[in-house]
mmCIF file of C-alpha atoms and ligand atoms in Angstrom:
data_model
loop_
_atom_site.group_PDB
_atom_site.id
_atom_site.type_symbol
_atom_site.label_atom_id
_atom_site.label_comp_id
_atom_site.label_asym_id
_atom_site.label_seq_id
_atom_site.Cartn_x
_atom_site.Cartn_y
_atom_site.Cartn_z
ATOM 1 C CA UNK A 1 86.084 92.132 96.679
ATOM 2 C CA UNK A 2 82.989 92.844 94.239
ATOM 3 C CA UNK A 3 82.174 94.486 91.165
ATOM 4 C CA UNK A 4 83.452 97.649 93.184
ATOM 5 C CA UNK A 5 86.850 97.053 93.667
ATOM 6 C CA UNK A 6 87.738 97.941 88.709
ATOM 7 C CA UNK A 7 86.727 101.453 89.967
ATOM 8 C CA UNK A 8 88.105 104.635 91.137
ATOM 9 C CA UNK A 9 84.570 105.866 92.258
ATOM 10 C CA UNK A 10 81.079 104.765 92.083
ATOM 11 C CA UNK A 11 77.885 104.969 92.908
ATOM 12 C CA UNK A 12 75.604 101.731 95.006
ATOM 13 C CA UNK A 13 72.434 102.286 94.143
ATOM 14 C CA UNK A 14 69.385 100.167 95.770
ATOM 15 C CA UNK A 15 66.857 98.775 93.814
ATOM 16 C CA UNK A 16 64.892 97.110 96.525
ATOM 17 C CA UNK A 17 64.829 101.082 97.479
ATOM 18 C CA UNK A 18 63.249 102.610 96.041
ATOM 19 C CA UNK A 19 61.046 100.025 95.172
ATOM 20 C CA UNK A 20 59.667 99.937 99.429
ATOM 21 C CA UNK A 21 58.441 103.467 98.219
ATOM 22 C CA UNK A 22 56.943 103.471 95.783
ATOM 23 C CA UNK A 23 55.208 101.018 96.878
ATOM 24 C CA UNK A 24 54.599 103.127 101.033
ATOM 25 C CA UNK A 25 53.456 105.592 98.818
ATOM 26 C CA UNK A 26 50.894 103.877 96.589
ATOM 27 C CA UNK A 27 49.494 102.440 99.565
ATOM 28 C CA UNK A 28 48.887 105.609 101.797
ATOM 29 C CA UNK A 29 47.382 107.633 99.019
ATOM 30 C CA UNK A 30 46.248 105.329 96.896
ATOM 31 C CA UNK A 31 46.119 107.321 93.668
ATOM 32 C CA UNK A 32 48.321 107.127 90.698
ATOM 33 C CA UNK A 33 52.426 106.959 90.705
ATOM 34 C CA UNK A 34 54.183 109.117 87.997
ATOM 35 C CA UNK A 35 57.516 108.799 88.533
ATOM 36 C CA UNK A 36 59.454 111.128 87.806
ATOM 37 C CA UNK A 37 63.231 109.959 87.332
ATOM 38 C CA UNK A 38 64.465 113.769 85.090
ATOM 39 C CA UNK A 39 68.032 113.649 85.585
ATOM 40 C CA UNK A 40 69.083 111.228 85.597
ATOM 41 C CA UNK A 41 66.824 110.180 87.585
ATOM 42 C CA UNK A 42 68.181 112.288 89.970
ATOM 43 C CA UNK A 43 71.373 111.075 89.681
ATOM 44 C CA UNK A 44 71.012 107.734 90.473
ATOM 45 C CA UNK A 45 70.546 106.567 87.025
ATOM 46 C CA UNK A 46 66.858 106.914 84.951
ATOM 47 C CA UNK A 47 66.046 103.592 82.906
ATOM 48 C CA UNK A 48 66.957 101.577 86.951
ATOM 49 C CA UNK A 49 65.268 103.825 88.267
ATOM 50 C CA UNK A 50 62.322 103.788 85.255
ATOM 51 C CA UNK A 51 61.880 99.770 85.790
ATOM 52 C CA UNK A 52 61.497 99.395 89.124
ATOM 53 C CA UNK A 53 59.690 102.073 89.781
ATOM 54 C CA UNK A 54 57.114 100.443 87.369
ATOM 55 C CA UNK A 55 57.379 97.640 88.641
ATOM 56 C CA UNK A 56 56.304 98.446 92.085
ATOM 57 C CA UNK A 57 53.623 99.754 90.774
ATOM 58 C CA UNK A 58 54.504 103.320 89.382
ATOM 59 C CA UNK A 59 52.215 103.870 86.389
ATOM 60 C CA UNK A 60 53.941 107.019 83.922
ATOM 61 C CA UNK A 61 56.720 108.462 84.292
ATOM 62 C CA UNK A 62 57.857 112.121 83.487
ATOM 63 C CA UNK A 63 61.232 114.420 82.770
ATOM 64 C CA UNK A 64 62.315 116.942 81.983
ATOM 65 C CA UNK A 65 63.657 116.821 78.550
ATOM 66 C CA UNK A 66 63.714 114.991 75.440
ATOM 67 C CA UNK A 67 66.765 113.876 75.433
ATOM 68 C CA UNK A 68 65.184 112.146 79.299
ATOM 69 C CA UNK A 69 62.432 110.748 76.994
ATOM 70 C CA UNK A 70 63.993 109.759 74.364
ATOM 71 C CA UNK A 71 66.538 107.542 75.996
ATOM 72 C CA UNK A 72 64.189 105.991 77.825
ATOM 73 C CA UNK A 73 62.314 105.220 75.294
ATOM 74 C CA UNK A 74 66.386 103.888 73.356
ATOM 75 C CA UNK A 75 66.080 101.330 75.389
ATOM 76 C CA UNK A 76 62.449 99.761 75.243
ATOM 77 C CA UNK A 77 60.691 101.245 77.645
ATOM 78 C CA UNK A 78 57.095 101.885 76.712
ATOM 79 C CA UNK A 79 55.013 102.726 79.649
ATOM 80 C CA UNK A 80 53.681 106.526 78.806
ATOM 81 C CA UNK A 81 56.206 109.777 79.670
ATOM 82 C CA UNK A 82 55.120 113.400 80.400
ATOM 83 C CA UNK A 83 58.138 116.073 79.323
ATOM 84 C CA UNK A 84 56.528 118.382 82.532
ATOM 85 C CA UNK A 85 57.528 121.003 80.380
ATOM 86 C CA UNK A 86 59.674 123.391 77.820
ATOM 87 C CA UNK A 87 60.459 121.451 73.550
ATOM 88 C CA UNK A 88 61.598 123.223 71.561
ATOM 89 C CA UNK A 89 59.523 123.673 68.541
ATOM 90 C CA UNK A 90 61.511 121.928 66.167
ATOM 91 C CA UNK A 91 62.020 119.096 68.023
ATOM 92 C CA UNK A 92 57.733 118.230 68.342
ATOM 93 C CA UNK A 93 57.288 115.474 66.195
ATOM 94 C CA UNK A 94 60.712 113.898 67.603
ATOM 95 C CA UNK A 95 58.474 113.901 70.654
ATOM 96 C CA UNK A 96 55.596 113.144 69.201
ATOM 97 C CA UNK A 97 56.952 110.273 67.211
ATOM 98 C CA UNK A 98 58.467 108.432 69.787
ATOM 99 C CA UNK A 99 54.461 108.338 72.006
ATOM 100 C CA UNK A 100 55.206 111.017 74.473
ATOM 101 C CA UNK A 101 52.781 113.398 76.641
ATOM 102 C CA UNK A 102 53.550 117.220 75.904
ATOM 103 C CA UNK A 103 52.799 119.517 78.768
ATOM 104 C CA UNK A 104 51.267 122.974 76.949
ATOM 105 C CA UNK A 105 51.165 125.961 78.380
ATOM 106 C CA UNK A 106 50.342 129.017 75.781
ATOM 107 C CA UNK A 107 48.354 129.372 72.652
ATOM 108 C CA UNK A 108 51.084 128.784 70.714
ATOM 109 C CA UNK A 109 52.893 126.186 72.165
ATOM 110 C CA UNK A 110 49.500 124.861 71.378
ATOM 111 C CA UNK A 111 48.906 125.565 68.041
ATOM 112 C CA UNK A 112 52.544 124.352 67.596
ATOM 113 C CA UNK A 113 51.805 121.012 68.843
ATOM 114 C CA UNK A 114 48.881 120.885 66.712
ATOM 115 C CA UNK A 115 50.072 121.235 63.216
ATOM 116 C CA UNK A 116 53.253 118.603 63.826
ATOM 117 C CA UNK A 117 50.673 115.867 64.849
ATOM 118 C CA UNK A 118 48.181 117.120 61.401
ATOM 119 C CA UNK A 119 52.170 117.338 60.162
ATOM 120 C CA UNK A 120 52.786 113.130 61.120
ATOM 121 C CA UNK A 121 48.999 112.424 60.919
ATOM 122 C CA UNK A 122 49.485 110.632 64.706
ATOM 123 C CA UNK A 123 47.948 112.306 67.855
ATOM 124 C CA UNK A 124 48.982 114.176 70.440
ATOM 125 C CA UNK A 125 48.517 113.983 74.120
ATOM 126 C CA UNK A 126 49.028 116.840 76.116
ATOM 127 C CA UNK A 127 48.668 118.057 79.973
ATOM 128 C CA UNK A 128 47.719 121.499 80.102
ATOM 129 C CA UNK A 129 50.273 122.766 82.878
ATOM 130 C CA UNK A 130 48.092 126.126 84.878
ATOM 131 C CA UNK A 131 50.854 128.027 87.155
ATOM 132 C CA UNK A 132 49.033 128.618 90.143
ATOM 133 C CA UNK A 133 51.457 129.922 91.592
ATOM 134 C CA UNK A 134 55.127 128.684 91.539
ATOM 135 C CA UNK A 135 55.621 131.275 88.713
ATOM 136 C CA UNK A 136 56.862 128.900 85.858
ATOM 137 C CA UNK A 137 56.417 127.559 82.535
ATOM 138 C CA UNK A 138 52.129 127.705 82.682
ATOM 139 C CA UNK A 139 48.319 128.949 81.832
ATOM 140 C CA UNK A 140 46.874 131.484 84.197
ATOM 141 C CA UNK A 141 44.377 129.680 85.755
ATOM 142 C CA UNK A 142 41.821 131.837 84.329
ATOM 143 C CA UNK A 143 42.569 130.779 80.726
ATOM 144 C CA UNK A 144 41.923 127.073 81.449
ATOM 145 C CA UNK A 145 38.448 126.837 80.429
ATOM 146 C CA UNK A 146 40.253 128.469 77.304
ATOM 147 C CA UNK A 147 42.558 126.365 76.387
ATOM 148 C CA UNK A 148 40.563 123.180 77.046
ATOM 149 C CA UNK A 149 38.403 124.057 73.877
ATOM 150 C CA UNK A 150 40.847 124.957 72.247
ATOM 151 C CA UNK A 151 42.661 121.636 72.498
ATOM 152 C CA UNK A 152 39.407 120.053 71.845
ATOM 153 C CA UNK A 153 39.101 122.069 68.459
ATOM 154 C CA UNK A 154 42.455 120.242 67.001
ATOM 155 C CA UNK A 155 41.075 117.082 66.287
ATOM 156 C CA UNK A 156 44.789 115.705 66.668
ATOM 157 C CA UNK A 157 45.316 116.577 69.990
ATOM 158 C CA UNK A 158 44.332 114.370 73.292
ATOM 159 C CA UNK A 159 43.636 116.171 76.244
ATOM 160 C CA UNK A 160 45.568 114.007 78.700
ATOM 161 C CA UNK A 161 45.402 115.073 82.168
ATOM 162 C CA UNK A 162 45.686 118.967 83.628
ATOM 163 C CA UNK A 163 48.503 119.756 86.562
ATOM 164 C CA UNK A 164 49.909 122.144 87.991
ATOM 165 C CA UNK A 165 52.794 122.407 90.609
ATOM 166 C CA UNK A 166 53.117 123.676 94.258
ATOM 167 C CA UNK A 167 56.224 126.289 95.277
ATOM 168 C CA UNK A 168 56.348 125.594 98.874
ATOM 169 C CA UNK A 169 54.222 122.141 99.623
ATOM 170 C CA UNK A 170 57.794 121.069 102.013
ATOM 171 C CA UNK A 171 57.442 124.029 103.771
ATOM 172 C CA UNK A 172 55.718 124.421 107.698
ATOM 173 C CA UNK A 173 53.526 127.630 106.237
ATOM 174 C CA UNK A 174 50.369 125.868 104.993
ATOM 175 C CA UNK A 175 48.928 129.288 103.269
ATOM 176 C CA UNK A 176 50.255 128.844 100.009
ATOM 177 C CA UNK A 177 49.653 125.996 99.082
ATOM 178 C CA UNK A 178 46.180 126.925 99.954
ATOM 179 C CA UNK A 179 46.100 129.498 98.219
ATOM 180 C CA UNK A 180 48.045 127.464 94.862
ATOM 181 C CA UNK A 181 45.064 124.198 95.324
ATOM 182 C CA UNK A 182 41.840 127.076 95.313
ATOM 183 C CA UNK A 183 43.210 128.930 92.548
ATOM 184 C CA UNK A 184 43.295 124.574 90.618
ATOM 185 C CA UNK A 185 40.189 124.396 92.351
ATOM 186 C CA UNK A 186 39.009 126.927 90.533
ATOM 187 C CA UNK A 187 40.186 126.418 87.570
ATOM 188 C CA UNK A 188 38.695 122.557 87.844
ATOM 189 C CA UNK A 189 35.730 123.474 87.851
ATOM 190 C CA UNK A 190 35.189 126.421 85.905
ATOM 191 C CA UNK A 191 36.588 123.081 83.129
ATOM 192 C CA UNK A 192 34.144 119.789 84.788
ATOM 193 C CA UNK A 193 32.126 120.106 81.611
ATOM 194 C CA UNK A 194 34.401 120.390 79.114
ATOM 195 C CA UNK A 195 36.645 116.615 80.072
ATOM 196 C CA UNK A 196 35.384 113.540 81.798
ATOM 197 C CA UNK A 197 36.663 111.315 84.606
ATOM 198 C CA UNK A 198 39.400 109.363 82.512
ATOM 199 C CA UNK A 199 41.459 112.581 82.755
ATOM 200 C CA UNK A 200 44.556 113.277 84.582
ATOM 201 C CA UNK A 201 44.433 115.596 87.276
ATOM 202 C CA UNK A 202 47.789 115.996 89.565
ATOM 203 C CA UNK A 203 49.594 118.490 91.666
ATOM 204 C CA UNK A 204 51.543 117.117 94.359
ATOM 205 C CA UNK A 205 55.093 116.479 93.977
ATOM 206 C CA UNK A 206 56.479 114.423 97.464
ATOM 207 C CA UNK A 207 55.809 116.833 100.242
ATOM 208 C CA UNK A 208 53.014 117.484 99.463
ATOM 209 C CA UNK A 209 51.840 113.490 98.718
ATOM 210 C CA UNK A 210 52.870 112.993 101.881
ATOM 211 C CA UNK A 211 51.697 115.748 103.955
ATOM 212 C CA UNK A 212 48.253 117.095 101.732
ATOM 213 C CA UNK A 213 46.257 114.165 101.187
ATOM 214 C CA UNK A 214 43.833 117.296 99.693
ATOM 215 C CA UNK A 215 46.358 118.103 96.759
ATOM 216 C CA UNK A 216 46.085 114.095 95.655
ATOM 217 C CA UNK A 217 43.855 114.429 92.895
ATOM 218 C CA UNK A 218 44.293 111.098 90.434
ATOM 219 C CA UNK A 219 47.578 111.178 89.766
ATOM 220 C CA UNK A 220 50.949 111.890 92.176
ATOM 221 C CA UNK A 221 54.514 113.345 90.337
ATOM 222 C CA UNK A 222 56.259 111.496 92.894
ATOM 223 C CA UNK A 223 60.422 113.115 92.732
ATOM 224 C CA UNK A 224 62.931 113.644 96.033
ATOM 225 C CA UNK A 225 60.661 110.592 98.055
ATOM 226 C CA UNK A 226 61.121 107.436 95.323
ATOM 227 C CA UNK A 227 64.566 107.796 96.265
ATOM 228 C CA UNK A 228 64.819 108.208 100.307
ATOM 229 C CA UNK A 229 65.417 111.325 100.425
ATOM 230 C CA UNK A 230 63.475 114.250 102.339
ATOM 231 C CA UNK A 231 61.372 116.583 100.078
ATOM 232 C CA UNK A 232 63.134 119.205 102.427
ATOM 233 C CA UNK A 233 64.685 119.802 106.616
ATOM 234 C CA UNK A 234 60.356 120.656 107.105
ATOM 235 C CA UNK A 235 59.483 117.999 105.159
ATOM 236 C CA UNK A 236 60.533 114.877 106.453
ATOM 237 C CA UNK A 237 59.494 111.377 105.093
ATOM 238 C CA UNK A 238 58.214 108.437 107.669
ATOM 239 C CA UNK A 239 60.578 105.984 109.063
ATOM 240 C CA UNK A 240 59.146 103.229 106.362
ATOM 241 C CA UNK A 241 61.647 105.388 103.636
ATOM 242 C CA UNK A 242 64.584 104.124 102.042
ATOM 243 C CA UNK A 243 67.645 106.299 100.189
ATOM 244 C CA UNK A 244 68.425 104.329 97.693
ATOM 245 C CA UNK A 245 72.333 105.598 97.577
ATOM 246 C CA UNK A 246 75.603 105.068 98.221
ATOM 247 C CA UNK A 247 78.805 107.428 97.161
ATOM 248 C CA UNK A 248 82.174 105.585 96.980
ATOM 249 C CA UNK A 249 85.813 105.544 96.264
ATOM 250 C CA UNK A 250 89.266 104.318 97.627
ATOM 251 C CA UNK A 251 91.948 105.295 99.714
ATOM 252 C CA UNK A 252 94.654 105.354 96.566
ATOM 253 C CA UNK A 253 98.155 106.720 98.102
ATOM 254 C CA UNK A 254 98.778 106.828 101.947
ATOM 255 C CA UNK A 255 101.898 109.136 102.641
ATOM 256 C CA UNK A 256 103.422 110.461 106.119
ATOM 257 C CA UNK A 257 104.059 113.765 104.843
ATOM 258 C CA UNK A 258 106.755 115.776 108.306
ATOM 259 C CA UNK A 259 105.610 119.064 109.759
ATOM 260 C CA UNK A 260 105.024 121.999 107.461
ATOM 261 C CA UNK A 261 104.689 120.202 104.230
ATOM 262 C CA UNK A 262 101.775 121.657 101.848
ATOM 263 C CA UNK A 263 99.205 119.909 100.179
ATOM 264 C CA UNK A 264 97.222 120.435 97.119
ATOM 265 C CA UNK A 265 96.916 123.710 95.179
ATOM 266 C CA UNK A 266 97.233 126.722 96.844
ATOM 267 C CA UNK A 267 99.222 124.610 99.953
ATOM 268 C CA UNK A 268 96.421 126.532 101.175
ATOM 269 C CA UNK A 269 95.945 122.993 104.347
ATOM 270 C CA UNK A 270 100.682 122.345 105.796
ATOM 271 C CA UNK A 271 101.301 120.005 107.902
ATOM 272 C CA UNK A 272 101.158 120.593 111.888
ATOM 273 C CA UNK A 273 103.592 117.214 112.713
ATOM 274 C CA UNK A 274 104.145 113.997 110.450
ATOM 275 C CA UNK A 275 100.317 113.490 109.472
ATOM 276 C CA UNK A 276 99.319 110.938 107.649
ATOM 277 C CA UNK A 277 97.683 112.176 104.534
ATOM 278 C CA UNK A 278 95.681 109.465 101.705
ATOM 279 C CA UNK A 279 94.629 110.366 98.046
ATOM 280 C CA UNK A 280 91.075 109.638 97.060
ATOM 281 C CA UNK A 281 90.786 109.464 93.173
ATOM 282 C CA UNK A 282 87.341 111.514 93.819
ATOM 283 C CA UNK A 283 87.895 115.319 92.749
ATOM 284 C CA UNK A 284 84.764 118.792 91.703
ATOM 285 C CA UNK A 285 85.059 116.473 88.057
ATOM 286 C CA UNK A 286 82.543 113.891 89.941
ATOM 287 C CA UNK A 287 80.842 116.033 92.150
ATOM 288 C CA UNK A 288 82.556 116.904 94.784
ATOM 289 C CA UNK A 289 83.146 119.901 95.479
ATOM 290 C CA UNK A 290 85.788 122.485 95.929
ATOM 291 C CA UNK A 291 84.974 123.755 99.083
ATOM 292 C CA UNK A 292 86.241 123.588 103.029
ATOM 293 C CA UNK A 293 85.404 121.701 104.931
ATOM 294 C CA UNK A 294 83.846 118.120 103.324
ATOM 295 C CA UNK A 295 84.101 114.853 105.449
ATOM 296 C CA UNK A 296 84.507 111.520 104.491
ATOM 297 C CA UNK A 297 83.788 107.854 105.556
ATOM 298 C CA UNK A 298 86.727 106.535 106.485
ATOM 299 C CA UNK A 299 87.361 102.902 108.559
ATOM 300 C CA UNK A 300 83.587 103.997 110.209
ATOM 301 C CA UNK A 301 85.373 107.459 111.190
ATOM 302 C CA UNK A 302 84.683 110.611 109.988
ATOM 303 C CA UNK A 303 87.347 111.788 109.073
ATOM 304 C CA UNK A 304 88.271 115.892 106.346
ATOM 305 C CA UNK A 305 89.272 116.244 103.883
ATOM 306 C CA UNK A 306 92.051 118.773 103.847
ATOM 307 C CA UNK A 307 93.533 120.973 100.846
ATOM 308 C CA UNK A 308 91.786 122.077 97.966
ATOM 309 C CA UNK A 309 89.411 119.784 95.525
ATOM 310 C CA UNK A 310 91.023 118.850 92.824
ATOM 311 C CA UNK A 311 89.109 117.326 89.685
ATOM 312 C CA UNK A 312 89.868 114.195 90.367
ATOM 313 C CA UNK A 313 91.670 113.721 92.956
ATOM 314 C CA UNK A 314 91.526 115.106 97.329
ATOM 315 C CA UNK A 315 93.243 114.297 99.712
ATOM 316 C CA UNK A 316 92.796 113.239 103.915
ATOM 317 C CA UNK A 317 94.054 113.997 107.234
ATOM 318 C CA UNK A 318 93.867 109.585 108.358
ATOM 319 C CA UNK A 319 94.956 110.901 111.665
ATOM 320 C CA UNK A 320 92.317 109.032 113.065
ATOM 321 C CA UNK A 321 92.461 106.316 111.787
ATOM 322 C CA UNK A 322 96.016 105.244 112.065
ATOM 323 C CA UNK A 323 94.959 101.037 110.762
ATOM 324 C CA UNK A 324 93.134 102.176 107.247
ATOM 325 C CA UNK A 325 94.771 100.568 104.319
ATOM 326 C CA UNK A 326 95.549 102.460 100.410
ATOM 327 C CA UNK A 327 92.672 100.066 99.179
ATOM 328 C CA UNK A 328 90.161 100.665 101.279
ATOM 329 C CA UNK A 329 86.447 102.138 100.578
ATOM 330 C CA UNK A 330 85.688 105.388 102.172
ATOM 331 C CA UNK A 331 81.703 106.568 101.575
ATOM 332 C CA UNK A 332 80.910 109.908 100.529
ATOM 333 C CA UNK A 333 77.235 109.803 100.888
ATOM 334 C CA UNK A 334 75.665 106.308 103.079
ATOM 335 C CA UNK A 335 76.373 103.738 105.654
ATOM 336 C CA UNK A 336 79.180 102.568 107.116
ATOM 337 C CA UNK A 337 80.174 101.625 110.203
ATOM 338 C CA UNK A 338 77.979 102.708 112.676
ATOM 339 C CA UNK A 339 78.200 105.424 110.274
ATOM 340 C CA UNK A 340 76.479 107.912 108.303
ATOM 341 C CA UNK A 341 76.906 110.952 106.105
ATOM 342 C CA UNK A 342 73.206 111.263 103.878
ATOM 343 C CA UNK A 343 72.442 113.613 100.980
ATOM 344 C CA UNK A 344 71.144 115.557 103.592
ATOM 345 C CA UNK A 345 73.774 116.143 105.506
ATOM 346 C CA UNK A 346 76.472 116.822 103.002
ATOM 347 C CA UNK A 347 73.711 119.496 101.146
ATOM 348 C CA UNK A 348 74.488 121.015 105.008
ATOM 349 C CA UNK A 349 77.473 121.284 104.463
ATOM 350 C CA UNK A 350 77.982 123.057 101.179
ATOM 351 C CA UNK A 351 74.858 125.257 101.342
ATOM 352 C CA UNK A 352 72.184 123.311 99.042
ATOM 353 C CA UNK A 353 70.104 121.183 99.117
ATOM 354 C CA UNK A 354 70.303 117.462 98.767
ATOM 355 C CA UNK A 355 68.976 117.695 96.094
ATOM 356 C CA UNK A 356 71.461 118.903 94.404
ATOM 357 C CA UNK A 357 73.951 117.363 95.207
ATOM 358 C CA UNK A 358 72.685 113.808 94.389
ATOM 359 C CA UNK A 359 71.793 115.310 90.537
ATOM 360 C CA UNK A 360 75.158 116.650 90.980
ATOM 361 C CA UNK A 361 76.734 114.304 90.706
ATOM 362 C CA UNK A 362 79.099 113.124 87.631
ATOM 363 C CA UNK A 363 78.445 111.645 84.461
ATOM 364 C CA UNK A 364 81.803 109.356 84.299
ATOM 365 C CA UNK A 365 81.019 107.708 88.073
ATOM 366 C CA UNK A 366 79.286 104.044 87.282
ATOM 367 C CA UNK A 367 76.488 103.263 88.667
ATOM 368 C CA UNK A 368 75.885 100.282 89.792
ATOM 369 C CA UNK A 369 73.232 98.800 91.476
ATOM 370 C CA UNK A 370 72.020 95.968 93.775
ATOM 371 C CA UNK A 371 70.448 93.796 94.459
ATOM 372 C CA UNK A 372 72.214 92.765 90.920
ATOM 373 C CA UNK A 373 75.616 93.394 91.904
ATOM 374 C CA UNK A 374 77.709 90.256 93.548
ATOM 375 C CA UNK A 375 78.109 89.630 96.890
ATOM 376 C CA UNK A 376 82.167 90.302 98.705
HETATM 377 C C1 PLP B 1 60.853 117.095 89.651
HETATM 378 C C2 PLP B 1 58.966 117.824 88.932
HETATM 379 C C3 PLP B 1 58.485 116.726 90.142
HETATM 380 C C4 PLP B 1 58.815 116.126 91.299
HETATM 381 O O1 PLP B 1 59.699 116.657 92.895
HETATM 382 P P1 PLP B 1 59.999 115.836 94.140
HETATM 383 O O2 PLP B 1 60.070 117.301 95.217
HETATM 384 O O3 PLP B 1 61.045 115.477 93.442
HETATM 385 O O4 PLP B 1 58.671 115.188 94.360
HETATM 386 C C5 PLP B 1 57.172 116.989 90.042
HETATM 387 N N1 PLP B 1 56.577 117.621 89.417
HETATM 388 C C6 PLP B 1 57.601 118.511 88.920
HETATM 389 C C7 PLP B 1 56.037 119.576 87.207
HETATM 390 C C8 PLP B 1 58.619 118.631 89.013
HETATM 391 O O5 PLP B 1 59.640 119.715 87.984
#
């Protein structure tokens, strides 16, 4: 066995899939790609994903938090990085010293940014965020012109981009996106005399990149689709995309328990006959949810989790897989034999979205990278 036998539970990331997905989007949109690697690259590992995305032709990185950006800089990543949202004013200088591009959404943050740039004698590259209908961070489009003038009145500030974010691009109804797009266009018209062609204009997330050619300006912000995950059930990916993540664990012990034995905390599950019960070293601290009805793959078969999920362990009912043994691999997300459990299947089971499933994979779960993984 390869590397993976060293771990209790681990994630395998196929970086070739990440590259394939970025290349597909590049060739189909023709726009520059900002690879969104916030939340540890949607649980996939921010640095390896960022490197793969840049190798595939992405030209920009996007993160949510300064800690995420600094981690990339400390690892030697020199590509442009945009902090997509809030930054505590106390961290502005750290961000400027790290050469990050910053979002501005109101005048007071703009003033703080300008002050920090002046104190450090460093330029601040800023992207003006317009709230066209998502109703989260962003300036009203009606203030776009005044804010651009304000930015241009400060010597140390450089307007590098203008952007907005869609609320409903992954849904069937195009009306909300149409309205947001119209508001964005209106604001862009108002500032067209003030800005030059090199400015980055970006609106589309993955869903809009795939379904709304009219929302692609000169850059897109590519998140979920880069990981080969569907933006939503209503907005599936084309066939060419490949999911990059597989989540595995191992059967740690198997025992046959007599009828009437309680399994796990609270004895919520009780055996009804001589049952083959297996243990896996995977629990809610790894991001597996404490939820009834979980299933995993053992020997290529969908196998039920029984009893409560513990912090570090869970139990399986193995009557359907009589030939499995301790040490066998168990798949939580991914393929095994002819069966597959997707992140979307798990999300459906947990009554959430695939984004939350992969972002929730615990920090203690090692991430291993294909194709660099040694062969078995
Ligand atoms: C997370 C995020 C994205 C990426 O969205 P996906 O749906 O994953 O493509 C794009 N833009 C902003 C502002 C974001 O916060």
